[in-house]
PDB file of C-alpha atoms in Angstrom:
ATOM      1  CA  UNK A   1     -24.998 -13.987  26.465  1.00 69.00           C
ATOM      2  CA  UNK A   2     -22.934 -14.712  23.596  1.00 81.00           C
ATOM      3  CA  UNK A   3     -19.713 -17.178  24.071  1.00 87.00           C
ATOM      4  CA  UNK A   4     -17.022 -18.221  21.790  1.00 82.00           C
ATOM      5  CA  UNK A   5     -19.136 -20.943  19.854  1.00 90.00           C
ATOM      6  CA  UNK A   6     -22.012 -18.582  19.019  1.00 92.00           C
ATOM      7  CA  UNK A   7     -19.484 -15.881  17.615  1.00 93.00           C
ATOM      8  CA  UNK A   8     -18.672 -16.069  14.249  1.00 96.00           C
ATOM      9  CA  UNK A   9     -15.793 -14.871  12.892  1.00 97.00           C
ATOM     10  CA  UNK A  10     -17.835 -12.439  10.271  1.00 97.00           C
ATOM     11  CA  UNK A  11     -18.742 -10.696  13.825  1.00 96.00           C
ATOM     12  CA  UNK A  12     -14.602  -9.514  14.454  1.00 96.00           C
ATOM     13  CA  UNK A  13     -13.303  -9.709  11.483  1.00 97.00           C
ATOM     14  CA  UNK A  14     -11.505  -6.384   9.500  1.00 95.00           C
ATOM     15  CA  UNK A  15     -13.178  -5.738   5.669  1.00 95.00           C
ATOM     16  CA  UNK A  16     -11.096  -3.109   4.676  1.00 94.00           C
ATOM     17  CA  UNK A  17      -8.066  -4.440   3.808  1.00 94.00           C
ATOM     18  CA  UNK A  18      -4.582  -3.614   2.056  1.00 96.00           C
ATOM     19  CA  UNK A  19      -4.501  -6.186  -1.336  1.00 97.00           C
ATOM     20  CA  UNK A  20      -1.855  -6.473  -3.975  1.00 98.00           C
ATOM     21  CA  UNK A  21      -2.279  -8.499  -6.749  1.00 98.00           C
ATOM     22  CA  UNK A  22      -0.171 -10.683  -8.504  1.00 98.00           C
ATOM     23  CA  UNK A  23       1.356  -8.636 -11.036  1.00 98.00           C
ATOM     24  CA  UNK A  24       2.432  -5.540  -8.478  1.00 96.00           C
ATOM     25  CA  UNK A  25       6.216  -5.114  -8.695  1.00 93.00           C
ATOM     26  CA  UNK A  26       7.018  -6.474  -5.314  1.00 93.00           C
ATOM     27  CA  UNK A  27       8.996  -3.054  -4.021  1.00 90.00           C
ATOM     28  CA  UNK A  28       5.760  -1.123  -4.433  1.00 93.00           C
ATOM     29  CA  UNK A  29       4.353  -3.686  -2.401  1.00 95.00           C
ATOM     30  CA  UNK A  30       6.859  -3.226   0.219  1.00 93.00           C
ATOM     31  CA  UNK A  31       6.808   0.421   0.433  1.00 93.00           C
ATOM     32  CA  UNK A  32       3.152   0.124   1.092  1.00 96.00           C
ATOM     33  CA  UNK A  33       3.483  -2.232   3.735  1.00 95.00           C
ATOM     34  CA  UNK A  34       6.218  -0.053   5.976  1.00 94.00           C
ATOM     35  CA  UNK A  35       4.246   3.025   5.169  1.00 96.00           C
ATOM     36  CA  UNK A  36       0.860   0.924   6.406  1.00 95.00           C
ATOM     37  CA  UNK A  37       2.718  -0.353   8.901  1.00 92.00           C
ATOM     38  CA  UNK A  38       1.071  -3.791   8.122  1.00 90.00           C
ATOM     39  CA  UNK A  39       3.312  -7.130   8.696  1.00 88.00           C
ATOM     40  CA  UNK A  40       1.654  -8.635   5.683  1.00 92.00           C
ATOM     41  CA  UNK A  41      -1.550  -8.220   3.110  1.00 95.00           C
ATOM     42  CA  UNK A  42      -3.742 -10.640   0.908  1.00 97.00           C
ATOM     43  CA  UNK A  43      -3.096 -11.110  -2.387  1.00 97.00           C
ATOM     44  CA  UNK A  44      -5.769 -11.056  -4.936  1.00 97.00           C
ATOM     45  CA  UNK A  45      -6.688 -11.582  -8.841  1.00 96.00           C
ATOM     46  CA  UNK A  46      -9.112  -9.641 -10.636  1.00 95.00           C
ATOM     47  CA  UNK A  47     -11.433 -11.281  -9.634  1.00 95.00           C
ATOM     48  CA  UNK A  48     -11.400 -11.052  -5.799  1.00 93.00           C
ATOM     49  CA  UNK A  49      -9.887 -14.976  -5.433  1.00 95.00           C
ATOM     50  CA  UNK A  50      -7.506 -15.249  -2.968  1.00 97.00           C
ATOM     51  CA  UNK A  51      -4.211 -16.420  -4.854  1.00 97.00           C
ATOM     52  CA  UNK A  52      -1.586 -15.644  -2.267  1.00 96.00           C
ATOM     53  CA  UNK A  53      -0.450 -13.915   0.735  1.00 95.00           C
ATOM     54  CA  UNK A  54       2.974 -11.271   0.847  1.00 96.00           C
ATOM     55  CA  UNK A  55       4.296 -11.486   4.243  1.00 92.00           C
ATOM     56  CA  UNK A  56       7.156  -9.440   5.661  1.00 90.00           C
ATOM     57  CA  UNK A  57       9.011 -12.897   5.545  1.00 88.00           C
ATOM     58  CA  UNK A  58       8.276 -13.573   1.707  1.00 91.00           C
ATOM     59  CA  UNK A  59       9.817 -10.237   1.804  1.00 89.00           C
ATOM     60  CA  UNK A  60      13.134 -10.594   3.173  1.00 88.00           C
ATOM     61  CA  UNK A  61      13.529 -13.075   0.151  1.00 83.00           C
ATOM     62  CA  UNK A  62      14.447  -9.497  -1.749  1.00 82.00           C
ATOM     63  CA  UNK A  63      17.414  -8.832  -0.231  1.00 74.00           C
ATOM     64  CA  UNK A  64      19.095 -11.225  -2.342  1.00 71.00           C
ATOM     65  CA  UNK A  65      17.698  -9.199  -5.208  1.00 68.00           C
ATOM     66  CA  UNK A  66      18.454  -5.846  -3.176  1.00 63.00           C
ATOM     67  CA  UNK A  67      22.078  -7.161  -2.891  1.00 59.00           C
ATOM     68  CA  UNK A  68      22.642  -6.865  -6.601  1.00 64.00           C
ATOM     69  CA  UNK A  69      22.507  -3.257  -6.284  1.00 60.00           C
ATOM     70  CA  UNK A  70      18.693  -2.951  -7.938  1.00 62.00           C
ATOM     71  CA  UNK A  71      15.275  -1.786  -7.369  1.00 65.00           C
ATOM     72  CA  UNK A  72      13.227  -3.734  -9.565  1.00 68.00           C
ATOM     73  CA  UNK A  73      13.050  -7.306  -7.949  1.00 79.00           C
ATOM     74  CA  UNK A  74       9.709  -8.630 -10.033  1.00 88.00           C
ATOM     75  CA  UNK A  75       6.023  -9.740  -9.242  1.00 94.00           C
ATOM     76  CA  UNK A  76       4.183 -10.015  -5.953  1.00 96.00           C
ATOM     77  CA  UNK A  77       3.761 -13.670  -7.575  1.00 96.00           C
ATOM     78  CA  UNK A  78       6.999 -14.671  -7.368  1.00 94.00           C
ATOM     79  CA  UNK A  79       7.530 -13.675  -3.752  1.00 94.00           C
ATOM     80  CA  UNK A  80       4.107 -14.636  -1.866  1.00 96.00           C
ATOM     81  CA  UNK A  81       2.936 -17.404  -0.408  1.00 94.00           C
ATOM     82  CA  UNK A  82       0.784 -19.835  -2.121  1.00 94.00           C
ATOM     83  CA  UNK A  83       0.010 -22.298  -0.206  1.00 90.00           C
ATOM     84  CA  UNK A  84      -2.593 -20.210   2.232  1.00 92.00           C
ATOM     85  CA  UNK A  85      -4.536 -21.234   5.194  1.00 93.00           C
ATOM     86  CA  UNK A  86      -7.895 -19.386   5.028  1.00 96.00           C
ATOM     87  CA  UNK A  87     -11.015 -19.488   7.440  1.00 97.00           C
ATOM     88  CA  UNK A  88     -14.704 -18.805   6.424  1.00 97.00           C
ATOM     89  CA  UNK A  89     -16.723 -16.103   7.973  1.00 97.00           C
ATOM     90  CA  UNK A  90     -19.101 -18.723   9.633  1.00 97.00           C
ATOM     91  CA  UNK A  91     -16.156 -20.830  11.367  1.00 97.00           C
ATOM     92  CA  UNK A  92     -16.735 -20.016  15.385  1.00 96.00           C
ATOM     93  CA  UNK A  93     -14.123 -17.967  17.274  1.00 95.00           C
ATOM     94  CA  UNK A  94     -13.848 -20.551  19.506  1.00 94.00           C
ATOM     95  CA  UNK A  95     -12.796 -22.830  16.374  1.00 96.00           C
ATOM     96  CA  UNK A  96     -10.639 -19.959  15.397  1.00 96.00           C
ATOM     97  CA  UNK A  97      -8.887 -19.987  18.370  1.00 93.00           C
ATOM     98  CA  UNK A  98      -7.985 -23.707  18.514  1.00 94.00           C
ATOM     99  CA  UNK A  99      -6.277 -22.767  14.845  1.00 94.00           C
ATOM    100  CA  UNK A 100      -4.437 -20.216  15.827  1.00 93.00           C
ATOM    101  CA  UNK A 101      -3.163 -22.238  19.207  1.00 93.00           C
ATOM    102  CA  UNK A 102      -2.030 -24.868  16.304  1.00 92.00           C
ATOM    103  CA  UNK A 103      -0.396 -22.767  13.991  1.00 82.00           C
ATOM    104  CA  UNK A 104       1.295 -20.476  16.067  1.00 82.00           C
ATOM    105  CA  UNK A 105       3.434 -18.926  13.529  1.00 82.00           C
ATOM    106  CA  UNK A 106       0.289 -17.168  12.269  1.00 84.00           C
ATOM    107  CA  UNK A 107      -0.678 -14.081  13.041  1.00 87.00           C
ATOM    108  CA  UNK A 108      -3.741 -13.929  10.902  1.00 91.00           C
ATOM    109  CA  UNK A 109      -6.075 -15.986   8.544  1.00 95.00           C
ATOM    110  CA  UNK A 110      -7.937 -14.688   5.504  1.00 96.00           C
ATOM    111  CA  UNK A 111     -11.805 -14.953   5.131  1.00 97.00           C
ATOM    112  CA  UNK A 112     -12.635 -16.603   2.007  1.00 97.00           C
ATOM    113  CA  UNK A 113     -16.401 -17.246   1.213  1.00 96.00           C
ATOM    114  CA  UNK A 114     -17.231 -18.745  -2.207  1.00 93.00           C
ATOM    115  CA  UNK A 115     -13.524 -18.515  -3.288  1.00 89.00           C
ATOM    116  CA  UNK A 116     -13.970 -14.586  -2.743  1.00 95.00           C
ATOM    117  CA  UNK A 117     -11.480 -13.136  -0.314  1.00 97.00           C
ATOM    118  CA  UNK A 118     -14.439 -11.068   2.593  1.00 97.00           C
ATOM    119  CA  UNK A 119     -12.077 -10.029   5.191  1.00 97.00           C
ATOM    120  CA  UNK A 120      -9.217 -11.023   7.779  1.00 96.00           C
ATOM    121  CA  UNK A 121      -9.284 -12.368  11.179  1.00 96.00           C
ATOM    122  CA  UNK A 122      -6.307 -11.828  13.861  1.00 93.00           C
ATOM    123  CA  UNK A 123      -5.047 -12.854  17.211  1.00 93.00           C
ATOM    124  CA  UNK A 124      -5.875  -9.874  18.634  1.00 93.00           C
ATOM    125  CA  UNK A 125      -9.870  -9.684  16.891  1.00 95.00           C
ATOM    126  CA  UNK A 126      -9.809 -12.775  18.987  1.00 94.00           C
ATOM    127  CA  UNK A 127      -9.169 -11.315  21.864  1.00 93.00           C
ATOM    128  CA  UNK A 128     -11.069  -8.057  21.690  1.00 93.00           C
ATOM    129  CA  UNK A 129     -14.133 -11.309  21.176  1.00 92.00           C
ATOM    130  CA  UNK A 130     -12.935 -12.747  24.393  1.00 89.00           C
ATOM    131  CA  UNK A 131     -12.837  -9.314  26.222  1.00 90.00           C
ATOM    132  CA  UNK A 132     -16.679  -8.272  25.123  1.00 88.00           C
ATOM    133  CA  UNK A 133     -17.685 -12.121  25.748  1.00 83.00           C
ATOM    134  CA  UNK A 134     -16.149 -12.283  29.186  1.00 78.00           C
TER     135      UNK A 134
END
């Protein structure tokens, strides 16, 4: 029977994924994530490296912009996060787990294998892995 240690986060983790990349005006971006209904996305260079992540908080950083009565605010760059937390798609849900019980301000970690962004991982992939392990 397989447990928590023996399931790897390749296993639960989404592939198809929204991406932006760097130079995307930021509003397009936006639009696509209410339409999506997605909280956040990956973002990507042309060469499938994980440079940042646009979050619906990086976001709310617009409304400054917004304020000035404009709809061009600039690159996904200057907006997203940089500084990103990834996981690899070998790393053990029950490792996964203990990360997301330590950064609980994250909702979900991108897969990165060999610099290459592979997929995303969630709180609730982990527990749809906790339900079929249980």
């Amino acid at each position: 029977m397989a447990t928590l240690e023996t399931v790897r986060v390749r296993d639960y983790m989404s592939t198809r994924l929204m991406t932006f990349t760097p130079e995307m005006e930021v509003m397009n971006a936006v639009h696509q994530l209410v339409k999506s209904g997605h909280s956040g996305a990956p973002v990507v260079d042309a060469s499938g490296k994980l440079v940042g992540m646009l979050s619906e908080r990086d976001c709310l950083q617009i409304a400054l912009v917004a304020a000035q009565d404009t709809c061009v605010a600039g690159p996904v760059s200057q907006y997203m996060s940089k500084n990103v937390e990834t996981v690899s798609s070998d790393m053990s849900l029950a490792q996964l787990a203990g990360l997301f019980t330590q950064n609980r301000q994250f909702r979900r970690f991108p897969v990165v294998d060999d610099g290459k962004l592979v997929g995303q991982i969630s709180r609730s992939d982990v527990l749809r892995a906790i339900s079929h392990c249980c």
